[in-house]
Short mmCIF file of C-alpha atoms and ligand atoms in Angstrom, two decimals:
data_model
loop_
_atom_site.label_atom_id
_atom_site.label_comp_id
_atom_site.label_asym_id
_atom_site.label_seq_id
_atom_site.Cartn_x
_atom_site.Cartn_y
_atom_site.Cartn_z
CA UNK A 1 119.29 65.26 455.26
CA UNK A 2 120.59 67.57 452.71
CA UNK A 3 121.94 64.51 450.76
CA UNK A 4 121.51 63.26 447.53
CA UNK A 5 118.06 61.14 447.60
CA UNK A 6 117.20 62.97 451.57
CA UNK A 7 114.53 65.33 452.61
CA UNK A 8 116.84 68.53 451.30
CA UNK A 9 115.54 71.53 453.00
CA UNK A 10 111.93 72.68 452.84
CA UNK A 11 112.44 76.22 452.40
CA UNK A 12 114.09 75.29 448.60
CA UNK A 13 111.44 72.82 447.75
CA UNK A 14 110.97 71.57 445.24
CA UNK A 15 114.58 71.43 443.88
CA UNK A 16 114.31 67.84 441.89
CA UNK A 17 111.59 66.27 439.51
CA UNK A 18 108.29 65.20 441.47
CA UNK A 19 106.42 62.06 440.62
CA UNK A 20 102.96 62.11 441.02
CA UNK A 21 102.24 58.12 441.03
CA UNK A 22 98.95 57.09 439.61
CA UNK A 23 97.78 53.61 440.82
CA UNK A 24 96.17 52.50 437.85
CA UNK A 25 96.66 52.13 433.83
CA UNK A 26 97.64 55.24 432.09
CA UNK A 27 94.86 56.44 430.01
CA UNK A 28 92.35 56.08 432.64
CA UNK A 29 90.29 58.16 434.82
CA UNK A 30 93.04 59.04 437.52
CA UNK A 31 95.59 58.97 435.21
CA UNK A 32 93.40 61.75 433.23
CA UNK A 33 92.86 63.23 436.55
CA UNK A 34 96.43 63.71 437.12
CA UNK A 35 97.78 64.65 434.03
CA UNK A 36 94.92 67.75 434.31
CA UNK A 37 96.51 69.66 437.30
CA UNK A 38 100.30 67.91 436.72
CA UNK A 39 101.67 70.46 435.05
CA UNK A 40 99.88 73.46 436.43
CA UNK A 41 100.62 72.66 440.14
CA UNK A 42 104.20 72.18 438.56
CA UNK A 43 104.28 75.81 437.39
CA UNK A 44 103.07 77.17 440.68
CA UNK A 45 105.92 74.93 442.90
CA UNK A 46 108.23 76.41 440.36
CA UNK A 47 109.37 72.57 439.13
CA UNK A 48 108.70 69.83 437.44
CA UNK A 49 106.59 66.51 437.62
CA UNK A 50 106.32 63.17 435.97
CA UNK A 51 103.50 61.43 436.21
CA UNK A 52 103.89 57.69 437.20
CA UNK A 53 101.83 54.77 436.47
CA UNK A 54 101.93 52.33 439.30
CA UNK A 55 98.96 49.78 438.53
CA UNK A 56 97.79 47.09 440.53
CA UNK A 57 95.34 45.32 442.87
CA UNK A 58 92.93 47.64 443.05
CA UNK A 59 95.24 51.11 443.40
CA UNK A 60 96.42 49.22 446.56
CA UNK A 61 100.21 48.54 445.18
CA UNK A 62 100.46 52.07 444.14
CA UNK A 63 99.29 53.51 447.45
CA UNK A 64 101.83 51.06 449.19
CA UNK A 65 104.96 52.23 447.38
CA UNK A 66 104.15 55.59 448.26
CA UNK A 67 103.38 54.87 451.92
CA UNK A 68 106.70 53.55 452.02
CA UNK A 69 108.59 56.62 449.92
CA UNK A 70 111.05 58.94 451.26
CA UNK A 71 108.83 61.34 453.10
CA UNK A 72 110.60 64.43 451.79
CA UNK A 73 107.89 65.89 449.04
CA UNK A 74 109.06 63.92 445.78
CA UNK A 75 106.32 61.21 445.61
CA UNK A 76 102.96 62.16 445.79
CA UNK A 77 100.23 59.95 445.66
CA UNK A 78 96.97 60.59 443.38
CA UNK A 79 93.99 58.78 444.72
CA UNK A 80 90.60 58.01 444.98
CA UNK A 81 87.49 56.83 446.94
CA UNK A 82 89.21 53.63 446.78
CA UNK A 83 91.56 54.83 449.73
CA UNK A 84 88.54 54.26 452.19
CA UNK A 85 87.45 51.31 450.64
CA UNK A 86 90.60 48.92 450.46
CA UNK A 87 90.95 48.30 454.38
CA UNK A 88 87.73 46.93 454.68
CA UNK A 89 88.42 44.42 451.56
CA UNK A 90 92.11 43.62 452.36
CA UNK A 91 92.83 41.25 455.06
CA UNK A 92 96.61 42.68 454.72
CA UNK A 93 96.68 45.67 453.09
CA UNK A 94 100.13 46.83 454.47
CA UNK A 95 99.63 49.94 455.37
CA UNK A 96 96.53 52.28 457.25
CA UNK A 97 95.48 55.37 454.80
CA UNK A 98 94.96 57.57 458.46
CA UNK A 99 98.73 56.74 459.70
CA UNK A 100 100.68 55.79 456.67
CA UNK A 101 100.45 59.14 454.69
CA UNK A 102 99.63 63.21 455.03
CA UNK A 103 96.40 64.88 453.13
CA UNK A 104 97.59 67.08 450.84
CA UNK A 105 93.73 68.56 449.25
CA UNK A 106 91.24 66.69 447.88
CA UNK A 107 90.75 67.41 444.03
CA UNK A 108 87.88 66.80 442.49
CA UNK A 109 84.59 64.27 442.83
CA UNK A 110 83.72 62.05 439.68
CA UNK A 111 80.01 60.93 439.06
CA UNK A 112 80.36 57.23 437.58
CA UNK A 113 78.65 56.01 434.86
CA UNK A 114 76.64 52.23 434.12
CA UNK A 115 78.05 51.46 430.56
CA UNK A 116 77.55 48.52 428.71
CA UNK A 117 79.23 46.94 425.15
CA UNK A 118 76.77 49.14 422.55
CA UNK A 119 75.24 45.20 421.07
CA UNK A 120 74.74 44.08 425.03
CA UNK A 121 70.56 43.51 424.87
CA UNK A 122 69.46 45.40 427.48
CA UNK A 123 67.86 49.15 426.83
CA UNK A 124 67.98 50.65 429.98
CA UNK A 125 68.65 50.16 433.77
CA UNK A 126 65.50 47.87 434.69
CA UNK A 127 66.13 45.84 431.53
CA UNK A 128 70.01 45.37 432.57
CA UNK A 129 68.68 43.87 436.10
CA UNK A 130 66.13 41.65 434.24
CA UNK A 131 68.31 40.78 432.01
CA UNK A 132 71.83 39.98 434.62
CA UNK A 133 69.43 37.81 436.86
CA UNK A 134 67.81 36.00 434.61
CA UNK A 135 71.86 35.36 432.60
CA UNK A 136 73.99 35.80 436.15
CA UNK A 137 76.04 32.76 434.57
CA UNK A 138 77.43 34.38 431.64
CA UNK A 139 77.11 38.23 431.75
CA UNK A 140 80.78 39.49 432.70
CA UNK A 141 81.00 43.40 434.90
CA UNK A 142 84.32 44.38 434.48
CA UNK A 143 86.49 46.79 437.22
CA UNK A 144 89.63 47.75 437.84
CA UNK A 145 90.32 45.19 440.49
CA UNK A 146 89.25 45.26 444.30
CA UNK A 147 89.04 48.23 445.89
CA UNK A 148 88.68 50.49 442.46
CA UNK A 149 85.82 52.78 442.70
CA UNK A 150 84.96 50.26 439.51
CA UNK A 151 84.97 47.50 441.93
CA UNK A 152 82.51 49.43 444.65
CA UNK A 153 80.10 50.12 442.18
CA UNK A 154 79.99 46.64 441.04
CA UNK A 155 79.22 45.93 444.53
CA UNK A 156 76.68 48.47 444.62
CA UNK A 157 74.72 47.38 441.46
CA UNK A 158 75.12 43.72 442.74
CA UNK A 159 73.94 44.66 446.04
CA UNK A 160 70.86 46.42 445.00
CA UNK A 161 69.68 43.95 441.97
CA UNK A 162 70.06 41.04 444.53
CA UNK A 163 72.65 39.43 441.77
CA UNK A 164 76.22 37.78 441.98
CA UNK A 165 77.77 38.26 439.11
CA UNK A 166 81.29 37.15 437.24
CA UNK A 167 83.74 39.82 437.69
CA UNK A 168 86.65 40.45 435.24
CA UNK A 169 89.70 42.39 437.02
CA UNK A 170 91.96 44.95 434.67
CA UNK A 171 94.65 47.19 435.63
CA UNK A 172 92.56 50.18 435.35
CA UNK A 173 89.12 51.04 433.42
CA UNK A 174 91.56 52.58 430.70
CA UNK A 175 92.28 48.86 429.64
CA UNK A 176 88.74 48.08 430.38
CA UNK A 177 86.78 50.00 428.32
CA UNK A 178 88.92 49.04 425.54
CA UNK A 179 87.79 45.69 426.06
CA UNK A 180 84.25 46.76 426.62
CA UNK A 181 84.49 48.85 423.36
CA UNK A 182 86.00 45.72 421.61
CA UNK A 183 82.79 43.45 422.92
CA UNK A 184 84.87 41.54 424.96
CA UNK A 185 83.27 42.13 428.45
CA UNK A 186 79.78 43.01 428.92
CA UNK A 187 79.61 46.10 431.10
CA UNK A 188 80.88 48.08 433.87
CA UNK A 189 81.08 51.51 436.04
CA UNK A 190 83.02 53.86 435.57
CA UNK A 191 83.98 57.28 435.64
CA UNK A 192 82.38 60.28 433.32
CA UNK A 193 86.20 60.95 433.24
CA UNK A 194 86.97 57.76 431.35
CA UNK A 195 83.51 57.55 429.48
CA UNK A 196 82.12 60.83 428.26
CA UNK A 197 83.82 60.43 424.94
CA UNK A 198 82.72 56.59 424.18
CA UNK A 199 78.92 57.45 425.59
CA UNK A 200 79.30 60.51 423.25
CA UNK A 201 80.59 58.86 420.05
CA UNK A 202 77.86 55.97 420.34
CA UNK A 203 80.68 53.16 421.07
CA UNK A 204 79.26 52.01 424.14
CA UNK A 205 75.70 51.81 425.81
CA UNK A 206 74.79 54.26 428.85
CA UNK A 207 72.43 53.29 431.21
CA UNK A 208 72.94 55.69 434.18
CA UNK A 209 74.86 57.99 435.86
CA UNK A 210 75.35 57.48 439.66
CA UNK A 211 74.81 61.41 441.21
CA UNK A 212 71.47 62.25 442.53
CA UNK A 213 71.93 65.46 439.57
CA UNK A 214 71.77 64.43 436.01
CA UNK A 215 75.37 65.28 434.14
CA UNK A 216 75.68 68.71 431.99
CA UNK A 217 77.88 66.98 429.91
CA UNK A 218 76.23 63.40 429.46
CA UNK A 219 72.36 65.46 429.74
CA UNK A 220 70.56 61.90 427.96
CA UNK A 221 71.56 59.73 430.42
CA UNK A 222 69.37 59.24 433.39
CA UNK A 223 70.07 59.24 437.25
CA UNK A 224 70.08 56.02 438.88
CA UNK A 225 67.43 57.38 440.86
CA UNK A 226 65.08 58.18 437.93
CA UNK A 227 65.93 54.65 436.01
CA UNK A 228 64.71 52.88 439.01
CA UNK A 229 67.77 52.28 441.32
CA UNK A 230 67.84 54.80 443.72
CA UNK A 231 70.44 53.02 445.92
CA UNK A 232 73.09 52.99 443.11
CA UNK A 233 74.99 56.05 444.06
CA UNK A 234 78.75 57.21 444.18
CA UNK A 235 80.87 59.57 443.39
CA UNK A 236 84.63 59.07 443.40
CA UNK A 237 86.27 61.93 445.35
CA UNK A 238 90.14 62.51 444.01
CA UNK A 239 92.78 62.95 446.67
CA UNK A 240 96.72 63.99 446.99
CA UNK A 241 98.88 62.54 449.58
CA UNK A 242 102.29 62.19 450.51
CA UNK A 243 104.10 60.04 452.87
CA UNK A 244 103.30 60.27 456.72
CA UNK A 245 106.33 62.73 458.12
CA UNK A 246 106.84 64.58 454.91
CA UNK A 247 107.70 68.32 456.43
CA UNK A 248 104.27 70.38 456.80
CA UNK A 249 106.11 73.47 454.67
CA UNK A 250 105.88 70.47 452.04
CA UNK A 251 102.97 69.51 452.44
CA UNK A 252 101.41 73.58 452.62
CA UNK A 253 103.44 74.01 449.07
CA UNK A 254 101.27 71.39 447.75
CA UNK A 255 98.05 72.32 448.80
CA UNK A 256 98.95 76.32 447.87
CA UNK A 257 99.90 75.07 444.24
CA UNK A 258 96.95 72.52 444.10
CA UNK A 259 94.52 75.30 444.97
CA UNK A 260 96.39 77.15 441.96
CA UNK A 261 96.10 74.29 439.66
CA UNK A 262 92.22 73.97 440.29
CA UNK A 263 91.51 77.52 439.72
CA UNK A 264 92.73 77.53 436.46
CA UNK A 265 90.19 78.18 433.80
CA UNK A 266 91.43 75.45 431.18
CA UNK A 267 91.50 72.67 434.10
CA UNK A 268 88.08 73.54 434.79
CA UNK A 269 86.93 73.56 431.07
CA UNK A 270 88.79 70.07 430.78
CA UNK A 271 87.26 69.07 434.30
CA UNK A 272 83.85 70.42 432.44
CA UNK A 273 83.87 68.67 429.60
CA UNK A 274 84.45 64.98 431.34
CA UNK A 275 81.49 65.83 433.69
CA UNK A 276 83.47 66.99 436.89
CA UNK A 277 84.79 70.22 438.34
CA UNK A 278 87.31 70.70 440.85
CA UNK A 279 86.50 70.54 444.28
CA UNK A 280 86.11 74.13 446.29
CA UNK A 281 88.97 75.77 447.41
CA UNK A 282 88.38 74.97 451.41
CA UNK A 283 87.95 71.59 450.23
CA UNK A 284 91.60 71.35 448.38
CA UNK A 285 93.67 71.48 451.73
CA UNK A 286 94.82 68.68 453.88
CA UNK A 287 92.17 69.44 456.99
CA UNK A 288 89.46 69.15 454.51
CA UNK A 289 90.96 66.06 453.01
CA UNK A 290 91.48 64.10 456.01
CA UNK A 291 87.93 64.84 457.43
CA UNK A 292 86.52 63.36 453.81
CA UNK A 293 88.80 60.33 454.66
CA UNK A 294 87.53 59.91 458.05
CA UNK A 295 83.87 59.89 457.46
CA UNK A 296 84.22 57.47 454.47
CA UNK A 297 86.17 55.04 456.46
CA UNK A 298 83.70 54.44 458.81
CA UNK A 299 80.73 55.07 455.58
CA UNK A 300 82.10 52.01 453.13
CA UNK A 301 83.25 49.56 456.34
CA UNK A 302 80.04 49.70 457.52
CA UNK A 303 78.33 49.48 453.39
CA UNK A 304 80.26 46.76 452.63
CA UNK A 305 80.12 44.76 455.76
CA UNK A 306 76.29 45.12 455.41
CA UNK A 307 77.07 43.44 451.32
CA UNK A 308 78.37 40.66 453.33
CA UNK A 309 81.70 41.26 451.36
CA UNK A 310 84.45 38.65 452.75
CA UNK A 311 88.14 40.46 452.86
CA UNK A 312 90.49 38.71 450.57
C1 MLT B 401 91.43 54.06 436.87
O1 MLT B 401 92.09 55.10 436.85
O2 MLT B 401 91.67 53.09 436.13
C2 MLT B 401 90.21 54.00 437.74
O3 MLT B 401 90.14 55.05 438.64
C3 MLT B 401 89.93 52.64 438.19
C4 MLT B 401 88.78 52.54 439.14
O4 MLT B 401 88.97 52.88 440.30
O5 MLT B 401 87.71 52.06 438.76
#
């Protein structure tokens, strides 16, 4: 180590650029997510980062480049819910979130949203189910591909309305909602992060948000709960990691400056704004992180074996 694209030593970390890679579209929710606390956990390390958009399958290529990065501290991988998701929908995913990669601190957790085109008939929730049975030919739910949190709560909704439904895949929900915006898909979930300003400017339809706690920043919008689909929930925890065998002094840099980042007033003001707040301080370390990771392993397997979703 020492040399020029090694591990360098610990102690002087970080001495070269950091990428954070995002596995989905820039413009999007994690990409938002990212650029948030990119430049403040850059100012605590004392370096700099560039943000990386590494779209694909679901957030699954993304993850996969960075399971296989140098494990020395310079790629760092943003993700999601999606992390516990993928390995019970991939038949050969290519690498195991537990083994592959180290928790660095989980972030923050995003409520989602139900969000139609603002011309799509229905009114509300009910009317949606009535009306996506009754049309299951034609009505299009878009997502960002399998194993996006987009993706589970298109499962979700299809799950509880007892409806199979034609799914369009995009790169991320930033591409998506443009499309949804532009009429050319019908509706989707996604996150407050990617919504709050289309739901607030009237360009597309909100149905529900999917927290059992209405959102301070979206107050109009019902719960799932109260619009009559009480099963319809999730909320789409955020998530640093970095390569299995990157050095623990690394890894406890990280955490310290993501704990900085999330403390800082205008992050949680921005967080605020898109309907999220970081997660608690105990909650942004890598202990924390990896216990969150555990239980939802075994909590989607089991949810979407019980969908009677077939790996692909
Ligand atoms: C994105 O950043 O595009 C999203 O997080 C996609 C998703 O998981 O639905």
């Amino acid at each position: 180590s020492g040399e020029s694209g090694g591990g360098g030593d610990p102690a002087g970390y970080p001495e070269r650029n950091i990428t954070f890679v995002v596995p989905f579209s820039a413009g999007g929710p994690t990409d938002t997510v990212t650029r948030m606390i990119a430049e403040p956990m850059a100012a605590a390390l004392g370096g700099r980062v560039v943000v990386q958009n590494v779209e694909g399958a679901g957030g699954t290529v993304g993850a996969g480049e960075v399971a296989q990065a140098e494990p020395d501290g310079y790629t760092v991988l943003m993700h999601h819910i999606g992390m516990s998701t993928a390995p019970a929908l991939y038949k050969n995913l290519g690498y195991a979130p537990l083994t592959d990669f180290a928790t660095v601190g989980l972030v923050t957790e995003v409520p989602m949203t139900v969000i139609a085109r603002k011309d799509f008939a229905p009114a509300t929730l009910a009317d949606l189910v009535t009306h996506v049975k009754a049309n299951a030919g034609e009505v299009t739910l878009a997502n960002a591909g399998i194993g996006a949190a987009s993706h589970l709560c298109g499962l979700l909704f299809q799950s509880a309305a007892g409806v199979k439904l034609q799914e369009v895949p995009y790169q991320g929900t930033g591409p998506a909602l443009t499309d949804l915006v532009g009429g050319q898909v019908d509706f989707m979930c996604d996150q407050t992060t990617n919504t709050t300003g289309q739901i607030s400017a009237g360009e597309v339809k909100a149905y529900a948000v999917t927290t059992p706690e209405r959102v301070r920043s979206l107050p109009d919008v019902p719960t799932t709960a109260e619009a009559g689909m009480p099963r319809l929930q999730v909320s789409v925890w955020h998530g640093l990691y970095v390569p299995a065998g990157t050095p623990p002094e690394v890894v406890q840099k990280l955490s310290g400056a993501l704990r900085t980042a999330l403390a800082d007033p205008a992050v949680v003001e921005q967080m605020a704004k898109l309907g999220t707040a970081p997660v608690a301080a105990a909650d942004a370390t890598g202990e924390a992180h990896r216990a969150r990771l555990e239980e939802q392993l075994t909590t989607w397997a089991k949810v979407i074996a019980d969908a009677g979703v077939e790996a692909s």
